[in-house]
Amino acid sequence: MRVIEPPTAKPYLCVMSAIHLTEAAAARVAVIATRQGGVPAILRLSVEGGGCAGFQYRFGLETDIAPEDLTTETSGVKLVVDPVSLDLLEGSEVDFVESLGGASFQVRNPNAASGCGCGTSFSV
């Protein structure tokens, strides 16, 4: 997590507000973390090159937060994003959606110009 030290104040954590983690997504991460032996409820979201549209989302549980990571928190669950991915994710919402076809984490990304049919990759 990045620490910013203003000249006249004590250090404080740089908290990201550019991405929103919904209550449904936070609840699902908490369940997964509990099932994996009580690991910290920290969800990492990153963007990688690949997929049929150029970029793809990567989700994973973390046990540590890197110094350069930016974080946001919903109901005790942290979402962490690296600075490079944040440029492509700013303004996004991370949700967990259940339907007859299955359940998945979904990213509503206003920066995505188009996406692929599978819903896991996008272009800008």
Tab-separated table of C-alpha atoms in Angstrom:
chain	number	residue	atom	x	y	z
A	1	MET	CA	0.000	0.000	0.000
A	2	ARG	CA	1.428	3.395	-0.915
A	3	VAL	CA	2.155	5.714	2.018
A	4	ILE	CA	2.092	9.441	1.328
A	5	GLU	CA	3.826	11.758	3.760
A	6	PRO	CA	2.662	15.374	3.631
A	7	PRO	CA	5.247	17.746	5.128
A	8	THR	CA	3.135	18.734	8.156
A	9	ALA	CA	1.145	15.576	8.828
A	10	LYS	CA	1.690	11.997	9.862
A	11	PRO	CA	1.799	9.369	7.082
A	12	TYR	CA	-1.527	8.137	5.808
A	13	LEU	CA	-2.511	5.379	3.427
A	14	CYS	CA	-3.385	6.224	-0.151
A	15	VAL	CA	-6.861	4.775	-0.577
A	16	MET	CA	-8.298	4.359	-4.018
A	17	SER	CA	-11.839	5.555	-4.633
A	18	ALA	CA	-11.688	5.155	-8.419
A	19	ILE	CA	-12.977	1.561	-8.298
A	20	HIS	CA	-16.012	0.298	-6.406
A	21	LEU	CA	-16.358	-3.202	-4.917
A	22	THR	CA	-20.051	-4.047	-4.479
A	23	GLU	CA	-21.486	-5.645	-1.350
A	24	ALA	CA	-22.212	-8.838	-3.330
A	25	ALA	CA	-18.588	-9.072	-4.485
A	26	ALA	CA	-17.274	-8.358	-0.985
A	27	ALA	CA	-19.519	-11.050	0.504
A	28	ARG	CA	-18.338	-13.623	-2.054
A	29	VAL	CA	-14.647	-12.812	-1.454
A	30	ALA	CA	-15.216	-13.215	2.302
A	31	VAL	CA	-16.785	-16.665	1.739
A	32	ILE	CA	-13.909	-17.773	-0.510
A	33	ALA	CA	-11.296	-16.508	1.963
A	34	THR	CA	-12.997	-18.387	4.818
A	35	ARG	CA	-13.137	-21.603	2.781
A	36	GLN	CA	-9.414	-21.299	2.069
A	37	GLY	CA	-8.520	-21.461	5.728
A	38	GLY	CA	-9.210	-17.941	6.876
A	39	VAL	CA	-6.729	-16.168	4.614
A	40	PRO	CA	-7.132	-12.370	4.595
A	41	ALA	CA	-10.042	-11.163	2.480
A	42	ILE	CA	-7.926	-9.293	-0.072
A	43	LEU	CA	-8.968	-9.461	-3.731
A	44	ARG	CA	-6.432	-8.408	-6.370
A	45	LEU	CA	-7.740	-7.160	-9.700
A	46	SER	CA	-5.273	-6.584	-12.513
A	47	VAL	CA	-5.323	-6.094	-16.265
A	48	GLU	CA	-3.091	-8.139	-18.558
A	49	GLY	CA	-2.525	-8.105	-22.280
A	50	GLY	CA	-4.353	-10.966	-23.958
A	51	GLY	CA	-7.762	-12.354	-24.635
A	52	CYS	CA	-9.577	-11.956	-27.923
A	53	ALA	CA	-10.141	-8.204	-27.438
A	54	GLY	CA	-6.641	-7.136	-26.324
A	55	PHE	CA	-6.856	-6.947	-22.514
A	56	GLN	CA	-8.179	-9.345	-19.900
A	57	TYR	CA	-9.028	-9.130	-16.211
A	58	ARG	CA	-7.197	-11.265	-13.662
A	59	PHE	CA	-8.678	-11.930	-10.198
A	60	GLY	CA	-6.900	-13.573	-7.284
A	61	LEU	CA	-6.781	-13.698	-3.494
A	62	GLU	CA	-3.739	-12.063	-1.917
A	63	THR	CA	-2.147	-12.363	1.494
A	64	ASP	CA	-0.022	-9.218	1.211
A	65	ILE	CA	-0.438	-5.730	-0.194
A	66	ALA	CA	2.564	-4.356	-2.098
A	67	PRO	CA	3.798	-0.842	-1.238
A	68	GLU	CA	2.736	0.533	-4.629
A	69	ASP	CA	-0.769	-1.007	-4.561
A	70	LEU	CA	-3.860	1.129	-4.237
A	71	THR	CA	-6.737	-0.171	-2.132
A	72	THR	CA	-10.416	0.259	-1.457
A	73	GLU	CA	-12.513	-1.570	1.127
A	74	THR	CA	-16.125	-2.731	1.308
A	75	SER	CA	-17.492	-4.528	4.394
A	76	GLY	CA	-14.015	-5.498	5.587
A	77	VAL	CA	-12.897	-6.880	2.203
A	78	LYS	CA	-10.020	-5.114	0.485
A	79	LEU	CA	-9.706	-4.704	-3.280
A	80	VAL	CA	-6.132	-4.007	-4.410
A	81	VAL	CA	-5.014	-2.755	-7.812
A	82	ASP	CA	-1.538	-2.022	-9.122
A	83	PRO	CA	-0.933	1.501	-10.538
A	84	VAL	CA	-0.593	0.319	-14.162
A	85	SER	CA	-3.920	-1.547	-14.095
A	86	LEU	CA	-5.621	1.400	-12.396
A	87	ASP	CA	-5.199	3.484	-15.556
A	88	LEU	CA	-7.419	0.987	-17.408
A	89	LEU	CA	-9.829	0.369	-14.510
A	90	GLU	CA	-10.563	3.870	-13.218
A	91	GLY	CA	-14.289	4.353	-12.646
A	92	SER	CA	-15.033	0.608	-12.745
A	93	GLU	CA	-17.332	-1.427	-10.526
A	94	VAL	CA	-16.498	-4.988	-9.469
A	95	ASP	CA	-19.586	-7.100	-8.811
A	96	PHE	CA	-20.443	-10.748	-8.178
A	97	VAL	CA	-23.390	-11.872	-10.289
A	98	GLU	CA	-25.366	-15.106	-9.994
A	99	SER	CA	-27.671	-16.261	-12.785
A	100	LEU	CA	-29.064	-19.479	-14.247
A	101	GLY	CA	-25.937	-19.731	-16.392
A	102	GLY	CA	-23.578	-19.608	-13.413
A	103	ALA	CA	-21.893	-17.142	-11.112
A	104	SER	CA	-18.898	-14.895	-11.699
A	105	PHE	CA	-17.118	-11.720	-10.784
A	106	GLN	CA	-17.836	-9.025	-13.374
A	107	VAL	CA	-16.175	-5.699	-14.059
A	108	ARG	CA	-18.298	-2.829	-15.346
A	109	ASN	CA	-15.575	-0.731	-16.944
A	110	PRO	CA	-16.459	2.653	-18.490
A	111	ASN	CA	-13.043	2.708	-20.209
A	112	ALA	CA	-13.742	-0.440	-22.242
A	113	ALA	CA	-14.623	0.497	-25.818
A	114	SER	CA	-15.691	-3.051	-26.632
A	115	GLY	CA	-15.633	-6.530	-25.187
A	116	CYS	CA	-15.633	-10.069	-26.458
A	117	GLY	CA	-18.476	-12.550	-26.379
A	118	CYS	CA	-16.988	-14.479	-23.464
A	119	GLY	CA	-17.039	-11.351	-21.272
A	120	THR	CA	-13.496	-11.758	-19.970
A	121	SER	CA	-11.566	-9.473	-22.302
A	122	PHE	CA	-11.956	-5.917	-23.556
A	123	SER	CA	-10.364	-3.213	-25.683
A	124	VAL	CA	-9.875	0.504	-25.054
